[in-house]
Tab-separated table of C-alpha atoms in Angstrom:
chain	number	residue	atom	x	y	z
A	1	MET	CA	-77.490	27.983	90.481
A	2	GLN	CA	-75.429	27.387	93.570
A	3	ILE	CA	-71.671	26.858	93.319
A	4	THR	CA	-68.808	26.988	95.822
A	5	ILE	CA	-65.975	29.374	94.927
A	6	ASN	CA	-62.894	29.202	97.157
A	7	GLY	CA	-65.034	27.751	99.931
A	8	GLU	CA	-67.729	30.460	99.605
A	9	GLU	CA	-71.242	29.525	98.491
A	10	ARG	CA	-72.391	31.783	95.673
A	11	ASN	CA	-75.551	32.011	93.621
A	12	ILE	CA	-74.716	32.748	90.000
A	13	PRO	CA	-76.442	32.481	86.614
A	14	GLY	CA	-75.312	29.708	84.253
A	15	GLN	CA	-71.977	30.585	82.622
A	16	THR	CA	-68.536	29.358	81.620
A	17	VAL	CA	-65.442	29.491	83.806
A	18	LEU	CA	-64.052	32.356	81.728
A	19	GLN	CA	-67.244	34.378	82.222
A	20	LEU	CA	-67.074	33.741	85.959
A	21	LEU	CA	-63.444	34.935	86.117
A	22	GLN	CA	-64.350	38.055	84.171
A	23	SER	CA	-67.302	38.805	86.427
A	24	LEU	CA	-64.962	38.515	89.425
A	25	ASP	CA	-62.444	40.850	87.765
A	26	ILE	CA	-59.781	38.126	87.679
A	27	ASP	CA	-57.127	38.034	84.952
A	28	PRO	CA	-57.292	34.436	83.633
A	29	ARG	CA	-53.580	34.488	82.772
A	30	ARG	CA	-52.607	35.023	86.413
A	31	VAL	CA	-54.525	32.189	88.058
A	32	ALA	CA	-54.994	28.447	88.139
A	33	VAL	CA	-58.431	26.888	88.364
A	34	GLU	CA	-59.445	23.606	89.899
A	35	LEU	CA	-62.967	22.408	89.082
A	36	ASN	CA	-64.283	19.630	91.342
A	37	LEU	CA	-60.700	18.780	92.364
A	38	GLU	CA	-59.411	18.510	88.778
A	39	ILE	CA	-57.055	21.103	87.290
A	40	LEU	CA	-58.786	22.911	84.464
A	41	PRO	CA	-56.298	23.761	81.674
A	42	LYS	CA	-56.385	27.439	80.679
A	43	ALA	CA	-57.414	26.552	77.128
A	44	GLU	CA	-60.666	25.134	78.500
A	45	TYR	CA	-61.822	28.183	80.507
A	46	GLU	CA	-63.793	29.474	77.557
A	47	SER	CA	-65.640	26.243	76.855
A	48	ALA	CA	-66.033	24.809	80.366
A	49	PRO	CA	-69.593	25.338	81.634
A	50	LEU	CA	-70.316	25.510	85.355
A	51	ALA	CA	-73.039	23.294	86.786
A	52	ASP	CA	-75.129	23.512	89.935
A	53	GLY	CA	-73.174	22.162	92.903
A	54	ASP	CA	-69.738	22.661	91.300
A	55	ARG	CA	-66.818	23.385	93.564
A	56	ILE	CA	-64.262	25.711	92.028
A	57	GLU	CA	-60.922	26.822	93.426
A	58	ILE	CA	-59.204	29.876	91.964
A	59	VAL	CA	-55.621	30.380	93.145
A	60	HIS	CA	-52.732	32.694	92.372
A	61	PHE	CA	-49.224	33.458	93.576
A	62	VAL	CA	-48.668	35.474	96.730
A	63	GLY	CA	-45.531	36.383	98.643
A	64	GLY	CA	-43.910	33.417	100.373
A	65	GLY	CA	-40.670	31.669	101.244
B	1	MET	CA	-10.302	33.185	89.977
B	2	SER	CA	-13.070	33.833	87.513
B	3	GLN	CA	-16.598	33.716	88.827
B	4	ASN	CA	-18.056	33.998	85.352
B	5	ASN	CA	-18.107	30.296	84.605
B	6	ASP	CA	-19.116	29.280	88.081
B	7	LYS	CA	-22.796	28.637	87.469
B	8	LEU	CA	-25.371	26.941	89.609
B	9	VAL	CA	-26.967	24.298	87.400
B	10	ILE	CA	-30.348	22.887	88.370
B	11	ALA	CA	-31.993	20.383	86.044
B	12	GLY	CA	-29.918	21.649	83.143
B	13	ARG	CA	-30.669	25.331	83.751
B	14	ALA	CA	-27.730	27.559	84.653
B	15	PHE	CA	-27.983	30.429	87.114
B	16	THR	CA	-25.330	33.005	87.955
B	17	SER	CA	-26.622	33.827	91.429
B	18	ARG	CA	-26.463	31.204	94.143
B	19	LEU	CA	-28.824	33.090	96.406
B	20	MET	CA	-32.523	32.314	96.201
B	21	VAL	CA	-34.926	34.532	98.056
B	22	GLY	CA	-38.522	34.493	99.163
B	23	THR	CA	-41.154	37.124	98.497
B	24	GLY	CA	-43.050	36.933	101.797
B	25	LYS	CA	-43.214	39.209	104.848
B	26	TYR	CA	-42.161	42.492	103.233
B	27	ALA	CA	-43.708	45.746	104.447
B	28	SER	CA	-44.775	46.553	100.891
B	29	ASN	CA	-44.424	45.236	97.374
B	30	GLU	CA	-42.179	48.199	96.571
B	31	GLN	CA	-39.807	47.226	99.372
B	32	MET	CA	-39.826	43.629	98.125
B	33	VAL	CA	-38.912	44.744	94.609
B	34	ARG	CA	-35.922	46.735	95.906
B	35	ALA	CA	-34.785	43.860	98.129
B	36	LEU	CA	-34.999	41.356	95.264
B	37	GLU	CA	-32.936	43.704	93.142
B	38	ALA	CA	-30.293	44.154	95.866
B	39	SER	CA	-30.090	40.408	96.498
B	40	GLY	CA	-29.068	39.701	92.914
B	41	ALA	CA	-31.226	36.551	93.084
B	42	GLU	CA	-32.530	34.983	89.904
B	43	ILE	CA	-34.771	32.391	91.534
B	44	ILE	CA	-37.510	33.645	93.839
B	45	THR	CA	-40.045	31.647	95.807
B	46	VAL	CA	-43.774	32.351	95.869
B	47	ALA	CA	-46.721	30.724	97.631
B	48	VAL	CA	-49.970	29.481	96.076
B	49	ARG	CA	-53.137	30.767	97.724
B	50	ARG	CA	-56.808	31.311	97.003
B	51	VAL	CA	-57.632	34.532	95.198
B	52	ASN	CA	-59.409	36.938	97.544
B	53	LEU	CA	-62.725	37.336	95.733
B	54	ASP	CA	-63.272	40.835	97.137
B	55	ARG	CA	-59.813	42.085	96.250
B	56	SER	CA	-59.141	40.091	93.120
B	57	LYS	CA	-57.236	42.915	91.391
B	58	GLU	CA	-54.192	42.614	93.630
B	59	SER	CA	-51.483	40.499	92.046
B	60	LEU	CA	-47.951	39.829	93.208
B	61	LEU	CA	-46.960	39.254	89.591
B	62	ASP	CA	-47.645	42.910	88.781
B	63	PHE	CA	-44.473	43.643	90.737
B	64	ILE	CA	-42.235	40.879	89.423
B	65	ASP	CA	-40.411	40.974	86.098
B	66	LEU	CA	-40.783	37.428	84.834
B	67	LYS	CA	-38.048	37.969	82.250
B	68	LYS	CA	-35.615	38.548	85.067
B	69	TYR	CA	-36.743	36.082	87.728
B	70	THR	CA	-37.514	32.363	87.695
B	71	LEU	CA	-40.459	31.628	89.952
B	72	LEU	CA	-40.127	28.771	92.387
B	73	PRO	CA	-43.613	28.138	93.805
B	74	ASN	CA	-43.634	26.493	97.220
B	75	THR	CA	-46.046	24.175	98.982
B	76	ALA	CA	-45.807	26.029	102.293
B	77	GLY	CA	-48.650	25.205	104.641
B	78	CYS	CA	-49.072	21.656	103.309
B	79	TYR	CA	-49.023	18.888	105.915
B	80	THR	CA	-49.739	15.886	103.671
B	81	ALA	CA	-48.331	14.563	100.403
B	82	ASP	CA	-51.757	14.908	98.771
B	83	ASP	CA	-52.049	18.607	99.650
B	84	ALA	CA	-48.519	19.294	98.428
B	85	ILE	CA	-49.112	17.450	95.134
B	86	ARG	CA	-52.355	19.353	94.590
B	87	THR	CA	-50.588	22.654	95.249
B	88	CYS	CA	-47.785	21.803	92.795
B	89	ARG	CA	-50.258	20.988	90.054
B	90	LEU	CA	-52.020	24.314	90.620
B	91	ALA	CA	-48.674	26.129	90.655
B	92	ARG	CA	-47.676	24.595	87.341
B	93	GLU	CA	-50.945	25.691	85.790
B	94	ALA	CA	-50.635	29.216	87.219
B	95	GLY	CA	-46.977	29.713	86.403
B	96	MET	CA	-46.460	27.481	83.374
B	97	SER	CA	-43.209	26.158	84.858
B	98	ASP	CA	-42.238	22.782	86.327
B	99	PHE	CA	-40.033	24.157	89.131
B	100	VAL	CA	-41.430	23.571	92.617
B	101	LYS	CA	-40.067	23.955	96.107
B	102	LEU	CA	-41.641	20.951	97.768
B	103	GLU	CA	-42.237	21.257	101.478
B	104	VAL	CA	-44.433	19.026	103.581
B	105	LEU	CA	-44.523	20.163	107.174
B	106	GLY	CA	-44.681	17.995	110.263
B	107	ASP	CA	-46.081	20.434	112.802
B	108	GLU	CA	-46.865	24.086	113.245
B	109	LYS	CA	-44.518	24.728	116.122
B	110	THR	CA	-41.272	23.571	114.543
B	111	LEU	CA	-42.217	23.657	110.848
B	112	PHE	CA	-39.833	20.721	110.523
B	113	PRO	CA	-40.344	18.569	107.438
B	114	GLU	CA	-42.630	15.519	107.511
B	115	ASN	CA	-40.128	13.380	105.652
B	116	GLU	CA	-42.290	10.319	104.928
B	117	GLU	CA	-44.922	12.445	103.235
B	118	LEU	CA	-42.175	14.418	101.504
B	119	LEU	CA	-40.762	11.266	99.902
B	120	LYS	CA	-44.240	10.165	98.862
B	121	ALA	CA	-45.005	13.520	97.240
B	122	ALA	CA	-41.577	13.739	95.573
B	123	LYS	CA	-42.073	10.354	93.900
B	124	VAL	CA	-45.409	11.362	92.375
B	125	LEU	CA	-44.221	14.809	91.288
B	126	VAL	CA	-41.020	13.567	89.640
B	127	LYS	CA	-43.120	11.071	87.664
B	128	GLU	CA	-45.383	13.918	86.575
B	129	GLY	CA	-42.403	15.801	85.175
B	130	PHE	CA	-41.889	18.392	87.894
B	131	THR	CA	-38.438	19.736	88.733
B	132	VAL	CA	-38.584	19.050	92.443
B	133	LEU	CA	-36.478	20.975	94.973
B	134	PRO	CA	-37.383	19.534	98.373
B	135	TYR	CA	-37.020	21.339	101.694
B	136	CYS	CA	-35.844	18.547	103.988
B	137	SER	CA	-34.103	17.617	107.218
B	138	ASP	CA	-30.299	17.778	107.318
B	139	ASP	CA	-30.174	13.992	107.112
B	140	VAL	CA	-27.899	12.343	104.572
B	141	ILE	CA	-29.949	9.139	104.298
B	142	LEU	CA	-33.046	11.133	103.463
B	143	CYS	CA	-31.173	13.344	100.992
B	144	LYS	CA	-29.852	10.241	99.209
B	145	LYS	CA	-33.390	8.910	98.923
B	146	LEU	CA	-34.617	12.216	97.510
B	147	GLU	CA	-31.793	12.184	94.982
B	148	ASP	CA	-32.546	8.564	94.012
B	149	ILE	CA	-36.201	9.445	93.446
B	150	GLY	CA	-35.074	12.061	90.936
B	151	CYS	CA	-35.200	15.366	92.798
B	152	ALA	CA	-33.218	18.095	91.003
B	153	ALA	CA	-31.578	19.314	94.233
B	154	VAL	CA	-31.849	18.781	97.972
B	155	MET	CA	-32.545	21.660	100.329
B	156	PRO	CA	-31.663	20.716	103.907
B	157	LEU	CA	-32.526	23.203	106.616
B	158	GLY	CA	-29.769	25.062	108.445
B	159	ALA	CA	-32.117	25.684	111.398
B	160	PRO	CA	-35.902	25.999	111.831
B	161	ILE	CA	-37.719	28.206	109.309
B	162	GLY	CA	-37.606	31.848	110.342
B	163	SER	CA	-35.443	31.131	113.407
B	164	GLY	CA	-32.307	32.945	112.284
B	165	LEU	CA	-30.221	30.410	114.214
B	166	GLY	CA	-27.788	29.850	111.346
B	167	ILE	CA	-26.177	26.582	110.283
B	168	ARG	CA	-26.676	24.485	113.419
B	169	ASN	CA	-25.087	21.307	112.130
B	170	PRO	CA	-22.378	22.056	109.593
B	171	TYR	CA	-21.067	18.489	109.854
B	172	ASN	CA	-24.371	17.048	108.648
B	173	ILE	CA	-24.315	19.476	105.731
B	174	ARG	CA	-20.751	18.377	104.914
B	175	ILE	CA	-21.793	14.722	104.929
B	176	ILE	CA	-24.724	15.482	102.621
B	177	LEU	CA	-22.370	17.351	100.275
B	178	ASP	CA	-20.099	14.299	100.150
B	179	ALA	CA	-22.953	11.894	99.501
B	180	VAL	CA	-25.161	13.437	96.829
B	181	LYS	CA	-24.402	14.639	93.318
B	182	VAL	CA	-27.344	17.023	92.911
B	183	PRO	CA	-26.948	20.611	94.165
B	184	VAL	CA	-27.254	21.089	97.925
B	185	ILE	CA	-29.028	24.300	98.849
B	186	VAL	CA	-29.356	25.331	102.472
B	187	ASP	CA	-32.944	26.374	102.977
B	188	ALA	CA	-34.107	27.980	106.206
B	189	GLY	CA	-32.416	29.241	109.327
B	190	VAL	CA	-30.083	31.893	107.927
B	191	GLY	CA	-30.144	34.960	110.192
B	192	THR	CA	-27.316	37.130	108.993
B	193	ALA	CA	-24.602	37.411	106.364
B	194	SER	CA	-22.051	35.201	108.143
B	195	ASP	CA	-24.568	32.318	108.236
B	196	ALA	CA	-24.906	32.479	104.455
B	197	ALA	CA	-21.128	32.679	104.054
B	198	ILE	CA	-20.667	29.625	106.299
B	199	ALA	CA	-23.100	27.603	104.187
B	200	MET	CA	-21.216	28.528	101.028
B	201	GLU	CA	-17.775	27.935	102.596
B	202	LEU	CA	-18.918	24.419	103.468
B	203	GLY	CA	-19.337	23.873	99.743
B	204	CYS	CA	-23.089	24.265	99.412
B	205	HIS	CA	-24.249	25.142	95.941
B	206	GLY	CA	-26.699	27.779	97.078
B	207	VAL	CA	-28.705	29.295	99.904
B	208	LEU	CA	-32.414	30.043	100.091
B	209	MET	CA	-33.834	32.541	102.566
B	210	ASN	CA	-36.810	34.775	103.202
B	211	THR	CA	-37.181	35.927	106.807
B	212	GLY	CA	-33.461	36.688	107.201
B	213	ILE	CA	-33.904	39.446	104.638
B	214	ALA	CA	-37.557	40.468	104.924
B	215	GLY	CA	-37.444	40.527	108.731
B	216	ALA	CA	-34.299	42.679	109.002
B	217	LYS	CA	-34.653	46.306	110.095
B	218	ASP	CA	-33.499	47.351	106.648
B	219	PRO	CA	-34.419	44.510	104.288
B	220	VAL	CA	-32.871	46.123	101.222
B	221	ALA	CA	-29.497	46.540	102.946
B	222	MET	CA	-29.674	42.981	104.295
B	223	ALA	CA	-30.452	41.680	100.809
B	224	GLU	CA	-27.258	43.290	99.580
B	225	ALA	CA	-25.338	41.862	102.543
B	226	MET	CA	-26.616	38.375	101.706
B	227	ASN	CA	-25.717	38.841	98.050
B	228	LEU	CA	-22.118	39.691	99.030
B	229	ALA	CA	-21.927	36.944	101.665
B	230	VAL	CA	-23.021	34.210	99.282
B	231	ARG	CA	-20.536	35.384	96.683
B	232	ALA	CA	-17.725	35.767	99.244
B	233	GLY	CA	-18.458	32.363	100.769
B	234	ARG	CA	-18.468	30.690	97.381
B	235	LEU	CA	-15.228	32.356	96.345
B	236	ALA	CA	-13.543	31.395	99.635
B	237	TYR	CA	-14.679	27.796	99.169
B	238	ARG	CA	-13.253	27.670	95.666
B	239	ALA	CA	-10.062	29.440	96.735
B	240	GLY	CA	-9.384	26.726	99.320
B	241	ARG	CA	-8.888	27.852	102.879
B	242	ILE	CA	-5.736	27.215	104.923
B	243	PRO	CA	-5.761	24.306	107.355
B	244	LYS	CA	-6.499	25.203	110.971
B	245	LYS	CA	-3.477	24.943	113.295
B	246	LEU	CA	-3.249	25.213	117.032
B	247	TYR	CA	-0.054	27.304	117.110
B	248	ALA	CA	1.149	30.378	115.283
B	249	THR	CA	3.003	30.371	111.989
B	250	ALA	CA	4.921	33.589	111.309
B	251	SER	CA	3.858	35.498	108.214
B	252	SER	CA	7.132	37.460	107.974
B	253	PRO	CA	10.481	35.813	107.123
B	254	ILE	CA	12.761	34.781	109.999
B	255	GLU	CA	15.909	35.484	107.940
B	256	GLY	CA	17.446	38.956	107.827
B	257	LEU	CA	16.287	40.113	111.205
B	258	VAL	CA	18.288	43.073	112.578
B	259	GLU	CA	20.653	41.750	115.207
């Protein structure tokens, strides 16, 4: 299925948000996830399935003033 | 005069250091860590950005001891209230804290605040339970409005972000200090130690800076200089300076001169 991750179109097999983070080598504790413009609470990463056409934003902290 | 009880209190949380520093623009994470240490800061700002999917292993938080520092995520780069609100919600989820440095910018050239959007965003965020520290213009009317909305502090600029021009309008800062009860933290414009000392001598409750330290030739040394300047400025403010006079007043007694 086709989803958009941080503005990039990607073709991935069906999976949960947690599985996606793991496949991208991202530590779930260090990020925030927005799924179709709604914040996804960390407790829901494991149960939240991704669907074709989903738009997901994965952000973290970087240096800034 | 004891400095031990002289805490900076923001939304009920007490901090010993009155210097807040940013984590951007350092040559390396190692240099940043040493500068943070030298600054003595307890509150440090961070930005919220997309994870780079090709380099997802890199994490700023690997370098920051969260037991020692309170993170203050910013909304840098946001030009509308909606973008800033969205960023704050993401920051809360990423950092599990309600503290946010709210900035809504008006244009890229000046990076001056877009105050209408700032007020709009502050209202929503306060309602959602955020502890909002807004970067704003050095305008007392605006600062009053931000306080009335429920912001935990106001953070007027000393000069444009990254300019190093210092405190360009100390009288405006004085008026703000007279008018609001929440802490006043000068954010932006500090170029060197004396600028930070001036802000504190005016009676400001704290100073926030990034470029002034990270952009110095020796950022670690400048961080220490800022640490000392903020403490010296605060102590001088509390000590109460002498009034300025046009003519001399002798420091030595007139009596007993050899004749």
